[in-house]
Short mmCIF file of C-alpha atoms and ligand atoms in Angstrom, two decimals:
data_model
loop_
_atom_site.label_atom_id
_atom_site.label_comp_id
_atom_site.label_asym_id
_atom_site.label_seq_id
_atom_site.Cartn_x
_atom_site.Cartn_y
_atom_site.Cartn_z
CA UNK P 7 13.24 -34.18 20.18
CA UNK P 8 13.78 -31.82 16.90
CA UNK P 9 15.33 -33.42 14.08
CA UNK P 10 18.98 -32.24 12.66
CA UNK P 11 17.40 -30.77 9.81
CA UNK P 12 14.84 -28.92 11.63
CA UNK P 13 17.16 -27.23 13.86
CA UNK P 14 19.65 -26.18 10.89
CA UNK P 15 16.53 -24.59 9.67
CA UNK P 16 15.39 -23.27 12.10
CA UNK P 17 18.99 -21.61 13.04
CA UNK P 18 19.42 -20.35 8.66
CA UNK P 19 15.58 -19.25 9.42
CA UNK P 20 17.11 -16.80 12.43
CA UNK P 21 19.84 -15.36 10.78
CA UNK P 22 18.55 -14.47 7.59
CA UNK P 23 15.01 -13.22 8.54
CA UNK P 24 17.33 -10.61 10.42
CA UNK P 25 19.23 -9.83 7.58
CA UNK P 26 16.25 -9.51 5.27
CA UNK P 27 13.96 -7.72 7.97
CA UNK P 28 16.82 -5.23 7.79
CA UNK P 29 17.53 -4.74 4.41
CA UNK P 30 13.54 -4.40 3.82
CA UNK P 31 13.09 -2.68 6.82
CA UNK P 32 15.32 -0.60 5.88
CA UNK P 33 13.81 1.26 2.59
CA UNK P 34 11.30 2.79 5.49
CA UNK P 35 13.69 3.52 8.26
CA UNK P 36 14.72 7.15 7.56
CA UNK P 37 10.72 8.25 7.19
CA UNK P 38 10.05 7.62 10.92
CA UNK P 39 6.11 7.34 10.30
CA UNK P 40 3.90 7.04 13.10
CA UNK P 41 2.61 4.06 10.57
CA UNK P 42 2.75 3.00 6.77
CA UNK P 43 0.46 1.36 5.27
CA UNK P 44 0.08 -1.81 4.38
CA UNK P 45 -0.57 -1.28 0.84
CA UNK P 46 2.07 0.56 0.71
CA UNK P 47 4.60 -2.01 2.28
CA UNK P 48 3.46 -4.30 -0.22
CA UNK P 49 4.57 -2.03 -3.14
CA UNK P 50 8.38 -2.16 -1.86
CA UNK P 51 7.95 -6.17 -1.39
CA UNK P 52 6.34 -6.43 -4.73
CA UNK P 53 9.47 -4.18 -6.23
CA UNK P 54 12.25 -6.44 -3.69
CA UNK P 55 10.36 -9.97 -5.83
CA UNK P 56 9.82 -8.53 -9.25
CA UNK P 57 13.78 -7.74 -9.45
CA UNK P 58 14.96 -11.35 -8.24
CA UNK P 59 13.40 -12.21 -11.19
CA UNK P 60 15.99 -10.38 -13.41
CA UNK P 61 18.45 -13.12 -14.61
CA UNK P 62 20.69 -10.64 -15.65
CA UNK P 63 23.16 -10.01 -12.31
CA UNK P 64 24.50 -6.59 -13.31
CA UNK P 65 20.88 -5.24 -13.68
CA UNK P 66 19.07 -6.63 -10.68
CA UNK P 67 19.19 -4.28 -7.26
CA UNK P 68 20.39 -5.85 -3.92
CA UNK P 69 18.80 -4.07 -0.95
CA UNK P 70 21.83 -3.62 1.35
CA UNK P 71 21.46 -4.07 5.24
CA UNK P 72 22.47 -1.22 8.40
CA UNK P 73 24.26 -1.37 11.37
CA UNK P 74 21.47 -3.77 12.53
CA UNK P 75 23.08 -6.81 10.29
CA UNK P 76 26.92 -5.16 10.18
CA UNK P 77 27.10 -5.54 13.87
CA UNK P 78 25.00 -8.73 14.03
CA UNK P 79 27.62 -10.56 11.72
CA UNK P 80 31.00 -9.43 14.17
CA UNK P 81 28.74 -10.88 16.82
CA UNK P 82 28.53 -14.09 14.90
CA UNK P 83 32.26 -14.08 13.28
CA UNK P 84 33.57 -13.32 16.72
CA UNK P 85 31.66 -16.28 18.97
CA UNK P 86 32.55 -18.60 15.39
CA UNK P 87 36.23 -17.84 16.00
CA UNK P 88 36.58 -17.87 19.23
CA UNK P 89 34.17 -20.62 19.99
CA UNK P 90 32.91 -18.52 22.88
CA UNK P 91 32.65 -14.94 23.93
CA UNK P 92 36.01 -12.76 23.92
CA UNK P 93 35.07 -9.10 24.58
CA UNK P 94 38.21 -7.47 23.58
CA UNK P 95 38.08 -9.93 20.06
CA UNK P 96 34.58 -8.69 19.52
CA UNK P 97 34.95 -5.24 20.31
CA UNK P 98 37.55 -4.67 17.88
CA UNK P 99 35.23 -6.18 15.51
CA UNK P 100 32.60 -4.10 15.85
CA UNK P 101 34.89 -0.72 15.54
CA UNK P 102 36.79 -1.82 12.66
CA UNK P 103 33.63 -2.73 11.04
CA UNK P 104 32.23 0.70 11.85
CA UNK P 105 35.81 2.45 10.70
CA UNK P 106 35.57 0.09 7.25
CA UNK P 107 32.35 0.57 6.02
CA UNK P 108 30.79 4.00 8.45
CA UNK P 109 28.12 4.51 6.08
CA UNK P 110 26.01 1.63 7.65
CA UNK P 111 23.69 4.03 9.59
CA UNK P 112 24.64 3.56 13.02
CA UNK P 113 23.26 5.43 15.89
CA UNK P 114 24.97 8.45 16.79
CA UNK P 115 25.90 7.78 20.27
CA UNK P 116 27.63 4.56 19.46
CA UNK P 117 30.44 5.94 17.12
CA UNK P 118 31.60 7.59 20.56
CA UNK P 119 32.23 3.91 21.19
CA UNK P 120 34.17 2.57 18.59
CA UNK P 121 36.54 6.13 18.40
CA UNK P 122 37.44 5.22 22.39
CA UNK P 123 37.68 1.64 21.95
CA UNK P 124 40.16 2.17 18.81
CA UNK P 125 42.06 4.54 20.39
CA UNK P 126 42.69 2.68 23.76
CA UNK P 127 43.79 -0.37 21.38
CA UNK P 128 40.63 -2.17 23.40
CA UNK P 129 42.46 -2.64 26.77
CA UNK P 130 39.12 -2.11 28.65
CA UNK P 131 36.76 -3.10 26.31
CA UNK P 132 33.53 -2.35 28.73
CA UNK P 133 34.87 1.24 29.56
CA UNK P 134 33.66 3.53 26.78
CA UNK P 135 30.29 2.15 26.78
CA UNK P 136 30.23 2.28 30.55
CA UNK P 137 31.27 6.39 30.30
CA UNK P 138 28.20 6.41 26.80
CA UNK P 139 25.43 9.40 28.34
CA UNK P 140 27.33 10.53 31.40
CA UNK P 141 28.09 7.28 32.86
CA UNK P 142 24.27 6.05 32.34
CA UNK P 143 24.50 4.14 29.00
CA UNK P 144 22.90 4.28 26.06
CA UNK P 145 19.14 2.62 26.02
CA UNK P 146 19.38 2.31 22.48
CA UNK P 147 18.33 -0.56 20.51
CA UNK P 148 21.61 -1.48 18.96
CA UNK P 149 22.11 -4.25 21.93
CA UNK P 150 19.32 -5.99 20.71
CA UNK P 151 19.15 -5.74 17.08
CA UNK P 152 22.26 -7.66 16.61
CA UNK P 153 21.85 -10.51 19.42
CA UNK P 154 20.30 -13.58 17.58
CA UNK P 155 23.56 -15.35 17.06
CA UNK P 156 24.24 -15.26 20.25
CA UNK P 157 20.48 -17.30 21.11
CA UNK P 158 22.12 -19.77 18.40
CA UNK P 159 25.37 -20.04 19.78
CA UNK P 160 23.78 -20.63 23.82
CA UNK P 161 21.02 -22.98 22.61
CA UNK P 162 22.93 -26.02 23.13
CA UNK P 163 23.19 -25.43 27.08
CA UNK P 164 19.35 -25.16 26.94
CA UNK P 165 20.14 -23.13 30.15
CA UNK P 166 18.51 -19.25 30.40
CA UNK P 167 21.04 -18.41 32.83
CA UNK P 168 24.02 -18.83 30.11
CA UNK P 169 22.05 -16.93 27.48
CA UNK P 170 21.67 -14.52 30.15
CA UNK P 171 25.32 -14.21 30.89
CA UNK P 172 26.50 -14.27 27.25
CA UNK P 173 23.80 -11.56 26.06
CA UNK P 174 24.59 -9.10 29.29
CA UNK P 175 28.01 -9.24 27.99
CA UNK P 176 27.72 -8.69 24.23
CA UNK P 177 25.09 -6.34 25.09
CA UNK P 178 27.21 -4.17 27.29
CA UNK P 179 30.57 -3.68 25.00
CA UNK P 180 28.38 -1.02 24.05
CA UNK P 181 25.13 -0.65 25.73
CA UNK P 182 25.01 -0.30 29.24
CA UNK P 183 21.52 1.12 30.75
CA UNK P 184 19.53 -1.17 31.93
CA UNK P 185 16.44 -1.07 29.75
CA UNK P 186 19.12 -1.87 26.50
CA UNK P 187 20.35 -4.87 28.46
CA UNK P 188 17.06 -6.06 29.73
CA UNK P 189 15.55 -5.84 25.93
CA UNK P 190 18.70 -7.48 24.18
CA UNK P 191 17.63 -10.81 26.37
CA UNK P 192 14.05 -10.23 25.75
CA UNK P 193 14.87 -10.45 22.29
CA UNK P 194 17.09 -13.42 22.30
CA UNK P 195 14.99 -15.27 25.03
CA UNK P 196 12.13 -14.99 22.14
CA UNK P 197 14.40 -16.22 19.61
CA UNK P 198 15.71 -18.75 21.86
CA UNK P 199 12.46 -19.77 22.18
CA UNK P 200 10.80 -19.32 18.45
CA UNK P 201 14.45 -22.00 18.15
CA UNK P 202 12.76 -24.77 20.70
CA UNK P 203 9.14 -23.92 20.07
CA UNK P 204 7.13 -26.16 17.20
CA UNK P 205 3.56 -26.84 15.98
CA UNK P 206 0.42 -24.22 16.35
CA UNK P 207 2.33 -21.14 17.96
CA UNK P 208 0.03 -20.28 20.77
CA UNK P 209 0.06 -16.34 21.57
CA UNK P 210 -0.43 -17.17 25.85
CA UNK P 211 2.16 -19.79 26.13
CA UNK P 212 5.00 -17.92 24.65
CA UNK P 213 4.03 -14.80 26.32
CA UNK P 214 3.56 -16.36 29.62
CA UNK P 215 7.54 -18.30 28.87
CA UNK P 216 8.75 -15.20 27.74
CA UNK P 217 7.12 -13.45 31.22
CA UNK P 218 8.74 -15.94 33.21
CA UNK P 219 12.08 -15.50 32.20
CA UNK P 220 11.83 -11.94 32.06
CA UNK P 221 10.63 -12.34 35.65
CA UNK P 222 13.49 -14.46 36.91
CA UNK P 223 16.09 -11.69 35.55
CA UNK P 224 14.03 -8.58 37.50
CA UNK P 225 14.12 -10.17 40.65
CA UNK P 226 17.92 -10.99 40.41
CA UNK P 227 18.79 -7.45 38.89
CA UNK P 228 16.63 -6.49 41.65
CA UNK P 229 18.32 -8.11 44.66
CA UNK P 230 21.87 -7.06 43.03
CA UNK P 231 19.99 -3.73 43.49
CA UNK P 232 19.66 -3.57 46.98
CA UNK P 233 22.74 -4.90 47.92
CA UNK P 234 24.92 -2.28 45.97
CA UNK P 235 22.41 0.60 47.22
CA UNK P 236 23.74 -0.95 50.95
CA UNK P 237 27.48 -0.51 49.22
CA UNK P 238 26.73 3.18 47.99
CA UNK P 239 25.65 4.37 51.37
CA UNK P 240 29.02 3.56 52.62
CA UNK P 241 30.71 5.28 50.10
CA UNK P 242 28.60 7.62 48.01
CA UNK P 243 30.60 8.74 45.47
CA UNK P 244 31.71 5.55 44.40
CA UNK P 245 29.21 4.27 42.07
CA UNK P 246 27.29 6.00 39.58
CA UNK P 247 23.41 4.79 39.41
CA UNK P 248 21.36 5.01 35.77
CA UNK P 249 18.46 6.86 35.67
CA UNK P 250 14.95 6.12 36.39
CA UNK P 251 13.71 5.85 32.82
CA UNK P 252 11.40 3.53 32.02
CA UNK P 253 8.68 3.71 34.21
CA UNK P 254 7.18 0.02 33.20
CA UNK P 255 9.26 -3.25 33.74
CA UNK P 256 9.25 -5.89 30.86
CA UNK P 257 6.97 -7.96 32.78
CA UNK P 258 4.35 -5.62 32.32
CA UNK P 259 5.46 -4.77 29.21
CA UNK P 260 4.64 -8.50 28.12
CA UNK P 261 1.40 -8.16 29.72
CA UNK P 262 0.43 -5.24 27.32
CA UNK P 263 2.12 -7.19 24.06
CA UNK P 264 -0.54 -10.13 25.34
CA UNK P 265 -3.14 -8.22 24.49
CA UNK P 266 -2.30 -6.15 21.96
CA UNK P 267 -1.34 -9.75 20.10
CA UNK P 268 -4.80 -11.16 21.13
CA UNK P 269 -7.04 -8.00 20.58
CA UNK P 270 -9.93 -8.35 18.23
CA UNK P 271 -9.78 -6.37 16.18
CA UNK P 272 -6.54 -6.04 15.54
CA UNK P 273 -4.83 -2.82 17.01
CA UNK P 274 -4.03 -0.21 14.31
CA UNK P 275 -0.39 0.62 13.58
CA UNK P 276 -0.86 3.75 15.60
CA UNK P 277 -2.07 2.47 18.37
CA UNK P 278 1.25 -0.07 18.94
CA UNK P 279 2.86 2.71 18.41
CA UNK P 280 1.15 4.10 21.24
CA UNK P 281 1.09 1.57 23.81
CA UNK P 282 4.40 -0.48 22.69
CA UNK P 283 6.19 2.08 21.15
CA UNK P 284 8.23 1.96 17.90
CA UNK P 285 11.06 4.40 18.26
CA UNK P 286 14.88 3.72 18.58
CA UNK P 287 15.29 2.88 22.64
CA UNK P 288 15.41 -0.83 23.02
CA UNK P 289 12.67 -0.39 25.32
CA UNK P 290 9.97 1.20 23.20
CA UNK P 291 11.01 -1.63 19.80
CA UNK P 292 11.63 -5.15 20.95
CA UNK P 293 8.07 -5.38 22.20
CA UNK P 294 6.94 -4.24 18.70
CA UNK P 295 9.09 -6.60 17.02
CA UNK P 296 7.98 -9.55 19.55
CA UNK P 297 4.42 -8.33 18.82
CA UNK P 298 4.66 -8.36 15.22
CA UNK P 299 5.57 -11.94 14.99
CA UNK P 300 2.89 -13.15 17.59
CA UNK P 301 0.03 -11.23 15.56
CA UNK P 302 1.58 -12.60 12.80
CA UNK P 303 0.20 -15.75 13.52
CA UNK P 304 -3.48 -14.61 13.31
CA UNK P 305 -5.51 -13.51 10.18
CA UNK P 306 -4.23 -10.00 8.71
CA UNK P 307 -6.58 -7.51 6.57
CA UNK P 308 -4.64 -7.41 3.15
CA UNK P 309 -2.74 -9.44 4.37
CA UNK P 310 -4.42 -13.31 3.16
CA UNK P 311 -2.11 -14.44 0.74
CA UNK P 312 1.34 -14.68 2.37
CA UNK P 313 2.85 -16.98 4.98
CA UNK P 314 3.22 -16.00 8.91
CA UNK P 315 6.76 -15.25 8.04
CA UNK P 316 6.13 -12.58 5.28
CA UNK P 317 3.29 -11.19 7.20
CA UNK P 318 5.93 -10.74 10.40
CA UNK P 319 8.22 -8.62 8.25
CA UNK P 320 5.26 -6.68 6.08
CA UNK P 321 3.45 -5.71 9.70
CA UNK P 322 6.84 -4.93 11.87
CA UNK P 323 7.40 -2.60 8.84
CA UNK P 324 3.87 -0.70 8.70
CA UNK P 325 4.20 -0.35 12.72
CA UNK P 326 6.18 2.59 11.08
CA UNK P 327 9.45 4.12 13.13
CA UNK P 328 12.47 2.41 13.56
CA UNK P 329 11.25 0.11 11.02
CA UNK P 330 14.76 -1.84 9.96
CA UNK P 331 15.13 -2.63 13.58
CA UNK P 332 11.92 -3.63 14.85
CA UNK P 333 11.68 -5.64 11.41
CA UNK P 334 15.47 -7.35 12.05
CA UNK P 335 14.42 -8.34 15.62
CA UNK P 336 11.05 -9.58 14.12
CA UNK P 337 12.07 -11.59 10.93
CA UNK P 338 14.70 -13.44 13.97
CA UNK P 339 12.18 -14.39 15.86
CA UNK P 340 9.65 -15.58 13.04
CA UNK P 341 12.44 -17.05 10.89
CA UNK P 342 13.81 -19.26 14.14
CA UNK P 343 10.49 -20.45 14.91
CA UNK P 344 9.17 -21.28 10.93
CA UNK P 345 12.34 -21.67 9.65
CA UNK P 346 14.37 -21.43 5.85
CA UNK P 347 11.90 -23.19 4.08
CA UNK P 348 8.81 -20.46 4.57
CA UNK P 349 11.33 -17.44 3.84
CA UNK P 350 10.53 -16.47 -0.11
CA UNK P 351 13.42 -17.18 -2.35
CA UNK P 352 12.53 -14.02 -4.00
CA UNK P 353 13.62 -12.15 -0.36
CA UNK P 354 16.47 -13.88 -0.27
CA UNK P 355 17.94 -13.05 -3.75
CA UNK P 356 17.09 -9.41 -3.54
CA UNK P 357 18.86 -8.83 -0.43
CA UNK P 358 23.01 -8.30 0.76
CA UNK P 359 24.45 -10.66 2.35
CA UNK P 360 22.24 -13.64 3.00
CA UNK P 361 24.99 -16.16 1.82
CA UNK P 362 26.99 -15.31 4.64
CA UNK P 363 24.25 -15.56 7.06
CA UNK P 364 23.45 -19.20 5.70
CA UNK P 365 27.12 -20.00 6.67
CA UNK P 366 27.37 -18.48 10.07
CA UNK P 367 23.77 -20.35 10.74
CA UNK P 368 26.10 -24.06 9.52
CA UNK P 369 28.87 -22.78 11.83
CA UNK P 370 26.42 -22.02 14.79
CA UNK P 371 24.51 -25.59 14.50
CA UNK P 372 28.58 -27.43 13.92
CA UNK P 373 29.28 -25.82 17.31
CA UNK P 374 25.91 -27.14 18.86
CA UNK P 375 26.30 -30.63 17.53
CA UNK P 376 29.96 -31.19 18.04
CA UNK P 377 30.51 -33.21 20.97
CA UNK P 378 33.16 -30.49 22.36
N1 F2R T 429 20.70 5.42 13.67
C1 F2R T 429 19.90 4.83 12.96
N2 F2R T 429 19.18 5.45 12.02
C2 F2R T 429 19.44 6.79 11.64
C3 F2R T 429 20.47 6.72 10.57
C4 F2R T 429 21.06 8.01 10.36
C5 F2R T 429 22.16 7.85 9.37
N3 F2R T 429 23.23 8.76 9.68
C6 F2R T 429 21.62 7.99 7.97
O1 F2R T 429 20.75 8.84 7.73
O2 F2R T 429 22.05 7.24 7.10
N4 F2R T 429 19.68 3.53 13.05
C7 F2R T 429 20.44 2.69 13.84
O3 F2R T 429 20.45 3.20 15.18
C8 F2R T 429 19.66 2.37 16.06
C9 F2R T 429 20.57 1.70 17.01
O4 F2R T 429 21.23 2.71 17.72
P1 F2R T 429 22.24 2.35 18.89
O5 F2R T 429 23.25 1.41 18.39
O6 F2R T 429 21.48 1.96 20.07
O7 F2R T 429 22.94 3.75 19.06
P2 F2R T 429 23.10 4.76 20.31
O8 F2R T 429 23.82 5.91 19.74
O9 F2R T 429 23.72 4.07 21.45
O10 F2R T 429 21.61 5.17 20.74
C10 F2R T 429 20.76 5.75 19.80
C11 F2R T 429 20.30 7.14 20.26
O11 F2R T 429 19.43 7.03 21.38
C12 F2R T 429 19.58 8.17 22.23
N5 F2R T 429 20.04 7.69 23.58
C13 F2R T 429 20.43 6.45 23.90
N6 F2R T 429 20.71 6.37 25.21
C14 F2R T 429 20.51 7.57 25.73
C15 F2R T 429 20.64 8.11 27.06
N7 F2R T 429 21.02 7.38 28.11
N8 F2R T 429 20.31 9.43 27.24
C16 F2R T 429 19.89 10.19 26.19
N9 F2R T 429 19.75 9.72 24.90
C17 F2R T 429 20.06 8.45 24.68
C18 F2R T 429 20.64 9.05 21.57
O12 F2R T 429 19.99 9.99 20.76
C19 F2R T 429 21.41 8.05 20.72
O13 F2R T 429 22.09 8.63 19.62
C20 F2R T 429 18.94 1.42 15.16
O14 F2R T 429 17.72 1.98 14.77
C21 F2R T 429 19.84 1.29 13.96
O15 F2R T 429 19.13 0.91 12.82
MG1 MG T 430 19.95 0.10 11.01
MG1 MG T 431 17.01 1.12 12.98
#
């Protein structure tokens, strides 16, 4: 059984590693590198510490976060609020976020979103991610970058199925293919799990928990499958079917994150790019991000000095790519299983926003441990 104050830090762990995965990430995002160095990740984290040493407010920089954290905090406000998931509540709060402060860097599809939802005054708030790419839906990431408080909110019902239910929905108010679904509860069944896990983290066992659950969705999107194919051939014009991409489920996918995590030596930042990917589909960055944490674990060249939570962020970021996003998803996972107390002060003074993050992570563990 955790203690109270293990789980509290474990759940301030989550939400500000995402918020300072982004706003580090973030410096790199717009060079989309096949890989940065190492060295040279450390300069920007050496720069992010030596200003929170400035005592002097007005001089010091903040790093500011993206989308990633904007739409990560309505997801959190909205489930606060509401004690539970109402779409058409959070939907408006992810377009009036967007319409307040557009300059967030959000992808470009996903505007399309929040102009359709605003303008039908969020009657349907499914629809205009539903219609996103010709009725496929977007696979971008932006389902999964902002899902951790939702793994917080769930975690009391210990139950996958509920996380699975919550996430699907969340996911889809503005990401409907499959492959952006299916990685937004990859993501948060790794936090969810980084949130119960404890001790030595052991590479096989979480990738083999991680597998399962991954496992148990596939065959039930599968059999939901066949049975609407049997629908469709009655009436063929009625439903419109995504595409075929990707080619690899995330079972497999997990297989290849096994052994990338385990590999001696360790892979170089091309090669995960490679073989995991690191680009902006949700399919080809969660695995990087759930990568970067488990190697994160092991010895890193260059590396020596810092804790498994710095070393999470510094390698998510030299994977190159989307780096703010495969860094949020990253600092989640490692911040809910080390928690607040290996996250540098430093970090957390040099970045937007972290206050607020502390206080959704109280709210989050109130609703857990209220007897509601
Ligand atoms: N967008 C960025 N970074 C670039 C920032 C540019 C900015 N204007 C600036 O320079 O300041 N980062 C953020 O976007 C990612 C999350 O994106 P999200 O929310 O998934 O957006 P979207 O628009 O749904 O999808 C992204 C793109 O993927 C392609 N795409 C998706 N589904 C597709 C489909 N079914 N068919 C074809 N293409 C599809 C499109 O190009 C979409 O625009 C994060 O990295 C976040 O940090
Ligand atoms: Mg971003
Ligand atoms: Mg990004």
């Amino acid at each position: 059984m955790m203690s109270g104050e293990t789980l509290i830090s474990k759940f301030k762990g989550a939400l500000v590693g995402a918020v300072l995965g982004d706003c580090i990430g973030s410096i790199f995002e717009g060079l989309w590198a096949k890989s940065i160095a190492i060295e040279k990740v450390l300069k920007k984290v050496d720069k992010v510490e030596s200003e929170a040493e400035k005592t002097d407010d007005e001089d010091r920089k903040i790093w500011e976060y993206t989308d990633d954290t904007a739409m990560a905090r309505s997801v959190a406000k909205s489930l606060i609020e509401k004690k539970g998931l109402d779409p058409k509540h959070m939907a408006q709060m992810f377009s009036e976020e967007y319409f307040k402060e557009p300059f967030r860097g959000y992808g470009g599809g996903v505007i399309t979103v929040f102009t359709k939802l605003k303008e039908s005054h969020y009657l349907d708030p499914f629809r205009p991610a539903a219609e996103q790419f010709d009725g496929c839906g977007s696979y971008g990431n932006g389902g999964a970058m902002r899902i951790v408080p939702a793994s917080l909110f769930a975690y009391k019902e210990n139950d996958p199925k509920t996380l699975t239910g919550l996430v699907e929905q969340v996911t889809k108010l503005t990401h409907t293919h499959p492959s952006a679904v299916d990685g937004a509860l990859l993501q948060s069944y790794a936090v969810d799990l980084a949130l119960r896990g404890s001790g030595e983290l052991k590479i096989e066992s979480f990738c083999d928990e991680l597998q399962k659950r991954m496992k148990e969705r596939e065959e039930s999107e599968a059999k939901k499958d066949k049975k609407k194919k049997g629908k469709e051939e009655d009436q063929p014009d009625m439903i419109k079917t995504s595409s075929d991409f990707p080619s690899l489920a995330y079972t497999e996918i997990i297989d290849e994150i096994k052994k990338c995590a385990l590999q001696d030596p360790i892979p170089t930042s091309e090669e995960i790019s490679e073989r995991l990917g690191t680009d902006i589909a949700a399919y080809r960055s969660v695995p990087a991000a759930v990568y970067s944490f488990l190697r994160a674990s092991t010895d890193i060249n260059k590396l020596e000095g810092r804790n498994p939570f710095e070393k999470t962020i510094i390698l998510a970021i030299s994977l190159g790519g989307d780096t703010d996003t495969i860094a949020t998803m990253a600092g989640a996972i490692a911040g809910a299983w080390y928690g607040l107390e290996t996250i540098p002060q430093s970090w957390q003074r040099s970045c937007e926003a972290v206050d607020d993050a502390l206080t959704f992570a109280t709210e989050l563990h109130k609703i857990n441990t209220s007897d509601e």
